Short mmCIF file of C-alpha atoms in Angstrom, two decimals:
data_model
loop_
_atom_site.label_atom_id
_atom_site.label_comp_id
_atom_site.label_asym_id
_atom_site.label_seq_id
_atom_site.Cartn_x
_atom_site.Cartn_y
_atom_site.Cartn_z
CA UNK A 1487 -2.83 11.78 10.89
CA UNK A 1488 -1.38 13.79 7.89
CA UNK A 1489 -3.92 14.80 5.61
CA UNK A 1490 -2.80 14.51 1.88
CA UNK A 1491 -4.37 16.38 -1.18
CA UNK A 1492 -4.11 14.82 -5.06
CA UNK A 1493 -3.69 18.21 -7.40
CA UNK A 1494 -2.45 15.90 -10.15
CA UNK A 1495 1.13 15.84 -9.07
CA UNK A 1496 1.97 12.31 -8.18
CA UNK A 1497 5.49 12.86 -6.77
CA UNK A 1498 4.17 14.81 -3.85
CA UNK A 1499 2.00 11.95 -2.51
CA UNK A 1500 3.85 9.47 -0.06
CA UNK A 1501 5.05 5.93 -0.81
CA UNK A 1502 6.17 2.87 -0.19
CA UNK A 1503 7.85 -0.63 -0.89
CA UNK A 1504 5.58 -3.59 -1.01
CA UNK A 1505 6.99 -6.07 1.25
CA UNK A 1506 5.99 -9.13 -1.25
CA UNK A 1507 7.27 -7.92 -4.56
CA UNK A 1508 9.36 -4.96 -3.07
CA UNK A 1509 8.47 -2.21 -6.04
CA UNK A 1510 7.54 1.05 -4.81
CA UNK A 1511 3.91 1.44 -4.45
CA UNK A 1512 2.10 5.64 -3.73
CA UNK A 1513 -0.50 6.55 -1.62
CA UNK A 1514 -4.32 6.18 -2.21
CA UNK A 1515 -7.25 7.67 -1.43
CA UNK A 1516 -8.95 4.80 -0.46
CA UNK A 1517 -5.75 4.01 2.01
CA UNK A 1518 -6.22 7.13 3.49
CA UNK A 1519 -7.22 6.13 6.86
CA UNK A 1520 -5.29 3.38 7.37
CA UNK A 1521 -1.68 4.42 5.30
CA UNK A 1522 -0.12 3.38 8.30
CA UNK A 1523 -1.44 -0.65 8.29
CA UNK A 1524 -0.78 -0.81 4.46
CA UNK A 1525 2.20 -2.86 3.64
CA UNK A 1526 1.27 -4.24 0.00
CA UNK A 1527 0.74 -2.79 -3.17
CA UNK A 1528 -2.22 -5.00 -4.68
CA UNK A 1529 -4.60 -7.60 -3.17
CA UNK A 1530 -2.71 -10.53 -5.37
CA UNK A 1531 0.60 -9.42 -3.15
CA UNK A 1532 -1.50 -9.77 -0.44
CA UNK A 1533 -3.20 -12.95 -1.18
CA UNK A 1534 0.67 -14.04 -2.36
CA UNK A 1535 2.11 -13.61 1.43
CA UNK A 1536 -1.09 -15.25 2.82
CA UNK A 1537 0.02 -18.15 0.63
CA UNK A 1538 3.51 -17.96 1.20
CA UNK A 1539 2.86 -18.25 5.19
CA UNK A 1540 0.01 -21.46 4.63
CA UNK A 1541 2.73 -23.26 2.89
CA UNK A 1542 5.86 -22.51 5.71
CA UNK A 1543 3.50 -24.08 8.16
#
Protein backbone atom coordinates (compact mmCIF):
# COMPACT_ATOMS: atom_id res chain seq x y z
CA UNK A 1 0.00 0.00 0.00
CA UNK A 2 1.31 3.48 -1.16
CA UNK A 3 2.37 5.48 1.57
CA UNK A 4 1.38 9.24 1.15
CA UNK A 5 3.03 12.30 2.96
CA UNK A 6 0.91 15.86 3.58
CA UNK A 7 3.83 18.77 3.11
CA UNK A 8 0.98 21.26 2.68
CA UNK A 9 0.51 20.72 -0.99
CA UNK A 10 -2.95 19.39 -1.49
CA UNK A 11 -2.76 18.63 -5.24
CA UNK A 12 -0.23 15.91 -4.72
CA UNK A 13 -2.49 13.81 -2.45
CA UNK A 14 -4.86 11.29 -4.35
CA UNK A 15 -8.62 11.61 -4.92
CA UNK A 16 -11.70 10.66 -5.72
CA UNK A 17 -15.48 11.01 -6.77
CA UNK A 18 -18.04 10.31 -4.14
CA UNK A 19 -20.36 7.90 -5.58
CA UNK A 20 -23.55 9.68 -3.76
CA UNK A 21 -23.04 13.31 -4.61
CA UNK A 22 -20.25 12.65 -7.30
CA UNK A 23 -17.86 15.87 -6.28
CA UNK A 24 -14.34 15.08 -6.02
CA UNK A 25 -13.34 14.25 -2.58
CA UNK A 26 -8.85 13.97 -1.50
CA UNK A 27 -7.25 11.68 0.56
CA UNK A 28 -7.10 11.62 4.44
CA UNK A 29 -5.07 10.68 6.96
CA UNK A 30 -7.47 9.00 8.84
CA UNK A 31 -8.39 6.94 5.40
CA UNK A 32 -5.06 5.94 5.19
CA UNK A 33 -5.40 2.35 5.72
CA UNK A 34 -8.32 1.68 4.12
CA UNK A 35 -8.17 4.41 0.81
CA UNK A 36 -9.01 1.53 -1.09
CA UNK A 37 -12.73 0.69 0.73
CA UNK A 38 -13.54 4.49 0.77
CA UNK A 39 -16.13 5.40 -1.73
CA UNK A 40 -17.85 8.58 -0.02
CA UNK A 41 -16.80 11.83 0.85
CA UNK A 42 -18.70 12.50 4.29
CA UNK A 43 -20.66 10.24 6.70
CA UNK A 44 -24.13 12.18 5.62
CA UNK A 45 -23.25 10.70 1.86
CA UNK A 46 -22.88 7.68 3.49
CA UNK A 47 -25.82 7.63 5.70
CA UNK A 48 -27.67 9.17 2.27
CA UNK A 49 -26.94 5.76 0.15
CA UNK A 50 -27.84 3.66 3.26
CA UNK A 51 -31.16 5.48 2.94
CA UNK A 52 -31.44 5.47 -0.59
CA UNK A 53 -31.05 1.44 -0.61
CA UNK A 54 -33.82 1.03 2.70
CA UNK A 55 -36.25 2.83 0.58
CA UNK A 56 -35.62 0.67 -3.05
CA UNK A 57 -36.43 -2.33 -0.97
Amino acid sequence: MPRYSYKGNKSQLPSKVCVVCERPFSWRKKWERCWEEVKYCSERCRRAKATENNSTN
